Amino acid sequence: MNKKLILETGEVFHGQGFGADQDILGEVVFNTGMTGYQELISDPSYCGQIVCMTYPLIGNYGINRDDYESIEPAIKGLIVKELCDFPSNFRNQMTLDEFFRNKNLSGISEIDTRRLTRVLRDKGVVKGIIVNADEDESTVVQNLKTTGLPTDQVASVSTETPYASPGRGLKVVLVDFGSKLGILRELTHRECDVIVVSQDITAEEILLMKPDGIMLSNGPGDPEDVKGAPALINGLLGKVPIFGICLGHQLIGLACGAKTFKLKFGHRGGNHPVLDLEKNKVAITSQNHGYAIDQESLRSTDLIETHIALNDRTNEGLRHKFHPCFSVQYHPEASPGPEDANYLFDDFISLMKDFKNQESTAKNQEQEHAQF
């Protein structure tokens, strides 16, 4: 299929289509990972986006049954330099093209991805569309400039019905803003009794479940579009320990009075260095976000900056001064990427245990006072 990618800024890239034969419109972003395309395609945080892979050869180890981050992918499309038709891997079960056909997804190959990445780095994230090669380019560009993108991505990827992943350990409510399965895996690996709930749940409904902790997941889009999240978080602060990841991190910032802004071209890949300001240690992290916390706005809040990105010095972590609540902008569950920051899940377990012990001690003291 002769196809072309057209950006709203006027650039045109000719290539060959793969997957389903259909026009694809979305926000064009780039990812710097050398591997992990299966996890990327199935990551709900890419909802509505067309992703350009900067690594030139994609699909060389195929698709397998184990590396999904969601049941159904939310990505709009994929852009690659060279698409591998003959994967070589003992876990391979189908090619990337076959997977895209099965899931009714579309992509384009034989694109100069280095040139495209330079355009995105220079001009920032832009709208783009993959169309047939014979489409009139000037007409497409005009339509792109007047076409808006959806703002309800979180609602479209969040679970509608609560479900449980039973365990015999601490009880965690995972608020699904577009959660990756990697988060659930890390919690269940630590024997947590996890209940996954929709993004529109209320604080009152969560507290009735008597959780030991709250996990606020990753997710797509602008954090300011998730209108109910600040009220949810403020209704939980101080009552139960909270850990936020990526979008969950941004929502904690908004709930506590900070502001967010859109990055020029975002952070997407498995090779981003982050400095832990409290431990003075650097971790190589997996990231996928297009928005960040405004550091200047933190001064008027009860939040402390705990991590920064070494590439551009933007915020990567927060901790509440008074309540058991912390968050990171990156993905400690990785998938794909390094597991340097995996220890944060252990920190969350310790936070929940300490909070539970403090509550138990306070309750015993109250009972002792009541006897006299």
Coordinates of C-alpha atoms in Angstrom, one line a residue:
M1 CA 0.0 0.0 0.0
N2 CA 1.5 3.3 -1.1
K3 CA 0.9 5.7 1.8
K4 CA 2.1 9.0 3.0
L5 CA 2.3 10.8 6.4
I6 CA 1.3 14.4 6.3
L7 CA 1.9 16.8 9.2
E8 CA -0.2 19.9 9.9
T9 CA 3.0 21.9 9.5
G10 CA 3.2 20.9 5.8
E11 CA 5.9 18.2 5.8
V12 CA 5.1 15.1 3.8
F13 CA 6.8 11.6 4.2
H14 CA 6.1 8.9 1.6
G15 CA 6.2 5.2 2.6
Q16 CA 4.5 1.8 2.6
G17 CA 1.4 1.1 4.7
F18 CA 1.1 -2.0 6.9
G19 CA -1.7 -3.4 9.0
A20 CA -5.3 -2.2 8.2
D21 CA -5.8 -0.1 5.1
Q22 CA -7.4 3.1 6.5
D23 CA -6.7 6.7 7.2
I24 CA -5.2 7.4 10.6
L25 CA -5.3 10.8 12.3
G26 CA -3.6 11.6 15.6
E27 CA -0.9 13.4 17.5
V28 CA 2.5 12.5 16.2
V29 CA 5.2 11.7 18.8
F30 CA 8.5 9.9 18.9
N31 CA 9.9 7.1 21.1
T32 CA 13.6 6.6 21.6
G33 CA 13.5 2.9 22.8
M34 CA 15.5 0.3 20.8
T35 CA 13.1 -2.5 21.9
G36 CA 9.7 -2.8 23.6
Y37 CA 7.5 -2.0 20.6
Q38 CA 4.9 -4.5 21.8
E39 CA 4.6 -3.0 25.2
L40 CA 4.5 0.5 23.6
I41 CA 1.7 -0.4 21.2
S42 CA -0.4 -1.9 24.0
D43 CA 0.3 1.0 26.5
P44 CA -3.0 2.9 27.1
S45 CA -1.0 6.1 27.6
Y46 CA -0.5 6.3 23.8
C47 CA -4.3 6.6 23.3
G48 CA -4.9 8.8 20.2
Q49 CA -1.2 9.1 19.2
I50 CA 0.8 8.0 16.2
V51 CA 4.2 6.9 17.4
C52 CA 7.4 7.3 15.4
M53 CA 10.1 4.8 16.5
T54 CA 13.6 6.4 16.3
Y55 CA 15.3 3.0 16.2
P56 CA 15.4 2.0 12.5
L57 CA 14.5 -1.8 12.6
I58 CA 11.2 -2.6 14.2
G59 CA 9.4 -6.0 14.4
N60 CA 12.6 -8.1 14.4
Y61 CA 11.5 -10.3 17.4
G62 CA 7.8 -10.4 16.5
I63 CA 4.8 -10.4 18.8
N64 CA 4.3 -12.8 21.7
R65 CA 1.5 -13.6 24.2
D66 CA 3.3 -12.3 27.3
D67 CA 4.4 -8.7 26.7
Y68 CA 1.1 -6.9 26.5
E69 CA 0.4 -3.9 28.7
S70 CA -3.4 -4.0 28.0
I71 CA -5.9 -6.3 26.5
E72 CA -6.7 -4.0 23.6
P73 CA -4.3 -1.4 22.2
A74 CA -5.3 2.3 22.2
I75 CA -2.5 3.6 20.0
K76 CA -3.7 5.2 16.7
G77 CA -0.7 4.2 14.5
L78 CA 3.0 3.4 14.2
I79 CA 5.7 4.9 12.1
V80 CA 8.9 2.9 11.4
K81 CA 11.9 3.1 9.1
E82 CA 12.2 -0.7 8.3
L83 CA 9.5 -3.2 9.2
C84 CA 10.8 -6.8 9.7
D85 CA 8.7 -9.4 7.9
F86 CA 10.7 -12.4 9.2
P87 CA 11.1 -12.1 13.0
S88 CA 13.7 -14.3 14.8
N89 CA 12.8 -15.1 18.4
F90 CA 11.9 -18.3 20.2
R91 CA 8.8 -16.5 21.7
N92 CA 7.6 -15.1 18.4
Q93 CA 4.0 -16.0 17.5
M94 CA 3.2 -13.5 14.7
T95 CA 4.7 -10.6 12.8
L96 CA 4.0 -6.9 13.7
D97 CA 2.0 -6.6 10.4
E98 CA -0.2 -9.6 11.3
F99 CA -0.8 -8.1 14.7
F100 CA -1.8 -4.8 13.3
R101 CA -4.2 -6.5 10.8
N102 CA -5.8 -8.6 13.6
K103 CA -6.3 -5.4 15.8
N104 CA -7.4 -3.2 12.9
L105 CA -4.4 -0.9 13.4
S106 CA -2.5 0.9 10.8
G107 CA 1.1 1.9 10.3
I108 CA 3.6 3.2 7.8
S109 CA 7.1 2.0 7.0
E110 CA 10.1 3.2 4.8
I111 CA 9.8 6.6 6.4
D112 CA 12.9 8.7 7.1
T113 CA 12.3 8.6 10.9
R114 CA 15.4 10.6 11.7
R115 CA 14.2 13.5 9.6
L116 CA 10.7 13.2 11.2
T117 CA 12.2 13.2 14.7
R118 CA 14.2 16.3 13.9
V119 CA 11.0 18.0 12.7
L120 CA 9.2 17.1 16.0
R121 CA 12.1 18.2 18.1
D122 CA 12.2 21.5 16.2
K123 CA 8.5 22.3 15.9
G124 CA 7.1 20.2 18.8
V125 CA 4.3 17.6 18.8
V126 CA 1.9 18.2 15.9
K127 CA -1.1 16.6 14.4
G128 CA -0.6 14.2 11.5
I129 CA -2.4 11.8 9.3
I130 CA -1.5 8.7 7.3
V131 CA -3.4 8.6 4.0
N132 CA -3.2 7.1 0.6
A133 CA -0.4 8.3 -1.6
D134 CA -2.8 10.0 -4.1
E135 CA -4.4 12.3 -1.6
D136 CA -4.1 16.1 -2.3
E137 CA -1.6 17.4 0.2
S138 CA -2.7 21.0 0.5
T139 CA -6.3 20.0 1.2
V140 CA -5.2 17.5 3.9
V141 CA -3.0 20.1 5.6
Q142 CA -5.9 22.6 5.7
N143 CA -8.2 19.9 7.2
L144 CA -5.5 19.0 9.8
K145 CA -5.3 22.6 10.9
T146 CA -9.0 22.8 11.6
T147 CA -9.5 19.3 13.1
G148 CA -9.4 19.0 16.8
L149 CA -8.2 15.9 18.7
P150 CA -10.3 14.1 21.4
T151 CA -10.0 15.2 25.0
D152 CA -11.7 12.2 26.7
Q153 CA -8.8 9.7 26.3
V154 CA -8.8 8.7 30.0
A155 CA -12.5 7.9 30.0
S156 CA -12.0 5.8 26.8
V157 CA -9.3 3.6 28.3
S158 CA -10.3 3.3 31.9
T159 CA -12.2 0.2 33.1
E160 CA -16.0 0.7 33.4
T161 CA -16.4 -2.2 35.8
P162 CA -14.3 -2.7 39.0
Y163 CA -12.4 -6.0 39.1
A164 CA -10.1 -7.7 41.6
S165 CA -6.7 -9.3 41.5
P166 CA -6.8 -11.2 44.8
G167 CA -3.9 -11.5 47.1
R168 CA -3.2 -12.2 50.8
G169 CA -1.3 -9.1 51.5
L170 CA -2.1 -5.4 51.8
K171 CA -5.3 -4.1 50.2
V172 CA -4.6 -1.6 47.4
V173 CA -7.2 0.2 45.3
L174 CA -5.7 0.9 41.8
V175 CA -7.5 3.9 40.2
D176 CA -7.4 3.1 36.5
F177 CA -6.7 6.3 34.4
G178 CA -5.3 4.0 31.7
S179 CA -3.2 1.6 33.8
K180 CA -0.5 -0.6 32.3
L181 CA -0.6 -4.3 33.4
G182 CA 2.9 -3.8 34.6
I183 CA 1.6 -1.9 37.6
L184 CA -0.8 -4.7 38.5
R185 CA 2.0 -7.2 38.1
E186 CA 4.3 -5.4 40.5
L187 CA 1.6 -5.1 43.1
T188 CA 0.4 -8.7 42.8
H189 CA 4.1 -9.8 42.9
R190 CA 4.2 -8.3 46.4
E191 CA 1.0 -10.3 47.3
C192 CA -1.2 -7.2 47.4
D193 CA -4.9 -7.7 47.3
V194 CA -5.7 -5.3 44.4
I195 CA -9.1 -3.8 43.4
V196 CA -9.0 -2.0 40.0
V197 CA -11.6 0.8 39.8
S198 CA -12.7 3.3 37.2
Q199 CA -11.3 6.8 36.9
D200 CA -14.7 8.4 37.9
I201 CA -15.0 6.7 41.3
T202 CA -15.4 9.0 44.4
A203 CA -13.3 9.1 47.5
E204 CA -16.2 8.0 49.6
E205 CA -16.7 4.9 47.5
I206 CA -13.0 4.0 47.8
L207 CA -12.9 4.6 51.6
L208 CA -15.8 2.2 52.0
M209 CA -13.5 -0.5 50.6
K210 CA -11.1 0.1 53.6
P211 CA -7.9 0.0 51.6
D212 CA -4.4 0.1 53.0
G213 CA -3.2 2.2 50.0
I214 CA -4.2 3.9 46.8
M215 CA -2.4 3.6 43.5
L216 CA -3.0 6.3 40.9
S217 CA -2.1 4.9 37.5
N218 CA -0.6 6.3 34.4
G219 CA -2.9 7.4 31.5
P220 CA -3.2 9.4 28.3
G221 CA -3.8 13.1 27.5
D222 CA -3.9 16.4 29.4
P223 CA -4.2 16.0 33.2
E224 CA -6.4 19.0 33.3
D225 CA -9.0 17.1 31.3
V226 CA -9.5 14.6 34.2
K227 CA -12.0 16.9 36.0
G228 CA -12.9 14.7 38.9
A229 CA -9.4 13.7 39.9
P230 CA -8.5 16.6 42.2
A231 CA -11.6 16.1 44.3
L232 CA -10.9 12.4 44.5
I233 CA -7.3 12.9 45.6
N234 CA -8.2 15.6 48.2
G235 CA -10.8 13.3 49.6
L236 CA -8.1 10.6 50.2
L237 CA -5.1 12.7 51.3
G238 CA -4.2 12.0 54.9
K239 CA -6.7 9.1 55.2
V240 CA -4.7 6.5 53.3
P241 CA -1.2 6.3 51.7
I242 CA -1.1 7.3 48.0
F243 CA 1.4 6.4 45.3
G244 CA 1.0 8.1 41.8
I245 CA 2.7 7.2 38.6
C246 CA 2.9 9.4 35.5
L247 CA -0.6 10.9 35.0
G248 CA -1.3 10.0 38.6
H249 CA 1.8 12.1 39.5
Q250 CA 0.5 15.0 37.6
L251 CA -3.0 14.7 39.1
I252 CA -1.5 14.8 42.6
G253 CA 0.2 18.0 41.7
L254 CA -3.0 19.6 40.4
A255 CA -5.0 18.4 43.5
C256 CA -2.4 20.1 45.7
G257 CA -2.4 23.4 43.9
A258 CA 0.4 23.0 41.4
K259 CA 0.1 23.6 37.7
T260 CA 1.0 21.5 34.6
F261 CA 2.2 22.4 31.1
K262 CA 2.7 20.7 27.8
L263 CA 6.3 19.7 26.9
K264 CA 7.5 20.6 23.5
F265 CA 8.0 17.0 22.4
G266 CA 7.6 15.0 25.6
H267 CA 9.6 12.2 27.1
R268 CA 9.1 8.8 25.5
G269 CA 11.6 5.9 25.7
G270 CA 13.4 3.5 28.0
N271 CA 16.6 5.5 28.5
H272 CA 15.9 8.7 30.4
P273 CA 18.2 9.5 33.4
V274 CA 16.5 10.8 36.5
L275 CA 18.2 12.2 39.7
D276 CA 16.7 11.4 43.1
L277 CA 17.4 14.6 44.9
E278 CA 17.0 13.1 48.4
K279 CA 19.3 10.1 47.8
N280 CA 21.6 11.9 45.3
K281 CA 21.3 8.8 43.0
V282 CA 20.6 8.5 39.3
A283 CA 18.3 5.9 37.8
I284 CA 17.8 5.2 34.1
T285 CA 14.0 5.2 33.6
S286 CA 11.2 4.3 31.3
Q287 CA 9.1 7.3 30.4
N288 CA 6.0 8.2 28.4
H289 CA 4.5 11.6 29.0
G290 CA 3.7 14.8 27.1
Y291 CA 3.0 17.0 30.2
A292 CA 5.0 18.0 33.3
I293 CA 4.5 19.7 36.6
D294 CA 5.4 23.4 36.6
Q295 CA 8.2 23.6 39.2
E296 CA 7.7 27.2 40.0
S297 CA 4.1 26.5 41.0
L298 CA 5.2 24.0 43.6
R299 CA 6.4 26.8 45.9
S300 CA 2.9 27.6 47.0
T301 CA 1.9 24.0 47.7
D302 CA 2.6 21.4 50.4
L303 CA 4.6 19.3 47.9
I304 CA 8.4 18.7 47.9
E305 CA 10.2 18.0 44.6
T306 CA 12.1 14.7 45.0
H307 CA 13.3 13.9 41.4
I308 CA 14.3 15.8 38.3
A309 CA 15.0 14.8 34.7
L310 CA 18.7 15.2 33.9
N311 CA 18.0 15.8 30.2
D312 CA 15.9 18.9 30.6
R313 CA 15.7 19.5 34.4
T314 CA 11.9 19.1 34.5
N315 CA 10.1 17.6 37.5
E316 CA 10.1 13.8 37.9
G317 CA 8.9 13.3 41.5
L318 CA 6.9 14.7 44.4
R319 CA 6.4 14.0 48.1
H320 CA 3.7 15.6 50.4
K321 CA 5.1 17.4 53.4
F322 CA 2.5 16.2 55.8
H323 CA 0.6 13.2 54.4
P324 CA 1.7 9.8 53.3
C325 CA 1.7 10.5 49.6
F326 CA 4.4 10.4 46.9
S327 CA 4.6 10.2 43.1
V328 CA 6.9 9.9 40.2
Q329 CA 6.6 11.1 36.6
Y330 CA 8.4 8.0 35.1
H331 CA 7.5 4.3 35.1
P332 CA 9.0 2.2 37.9
E333 CA 7.2 -0.8 36.5
A334 CA 9.2 -0.3 33.3
S335 CA 7.8 -2.6 30.5
P336 CA 9.6 -1.8 28.4
G337 CA 12.8 -0.4 29.9
P338 CA 15.2 -0.7 32.8
E339 CA 14.0 -1.7 36.3
D340 CA 16.3 0.7 38.2
A341 CA 13.3 2.3 40.0
N342 CA 11.4 -0.8 40.8
Y343 CA 12.2 -0.3 44.5
L344 CA 9.5 2.4 44.6
F345 CA 6.9 -0.3 44.9
D346 CA 8.7 -1.6 48.0
D347 CA 8.7 1.9 49.4
F348 CA 5.0 2.0 48.9
I349 CA 4.6 -1.3 50.8
S350 CA 6.7 0.1 53.6
L351 CA 4.6 3.4 53.6
M352 CA 1.4 1.4 53.9
K353 CA 2.7 -0.8 56.7
D354 CA 4.0 2.2 58.7
F355 CA 0.7 4.0 58.3
K356 CA -1.2 0.9 59.4
N357 CA 1.0 0.5 62.5
Q358 CA 0.6 4.2 63.4
E359 CA -3.2 3.9 63.1
S360 CA -3.2 0.7 65.2
T361 CA -1.0 2.3 67.9
A362 CA -3.2 5.4 68.0
K363 CA -6.3 3.3 68.3
N364 CA -4.8 1.3 71.2
Q365 CA -3.9 4.5 73.0
E366 CA -7.4 5.8 72.6
Q367 CA -8.8 2.5 74.1
E368 CA -6.4 2.8 77.0
H369 CA -7.4 6.4 77.7
A370 CA -11.1 5.4 77.6
Q371 CA -10.6 2.9 80.4
F372 CA -9.5 5.5 82.8

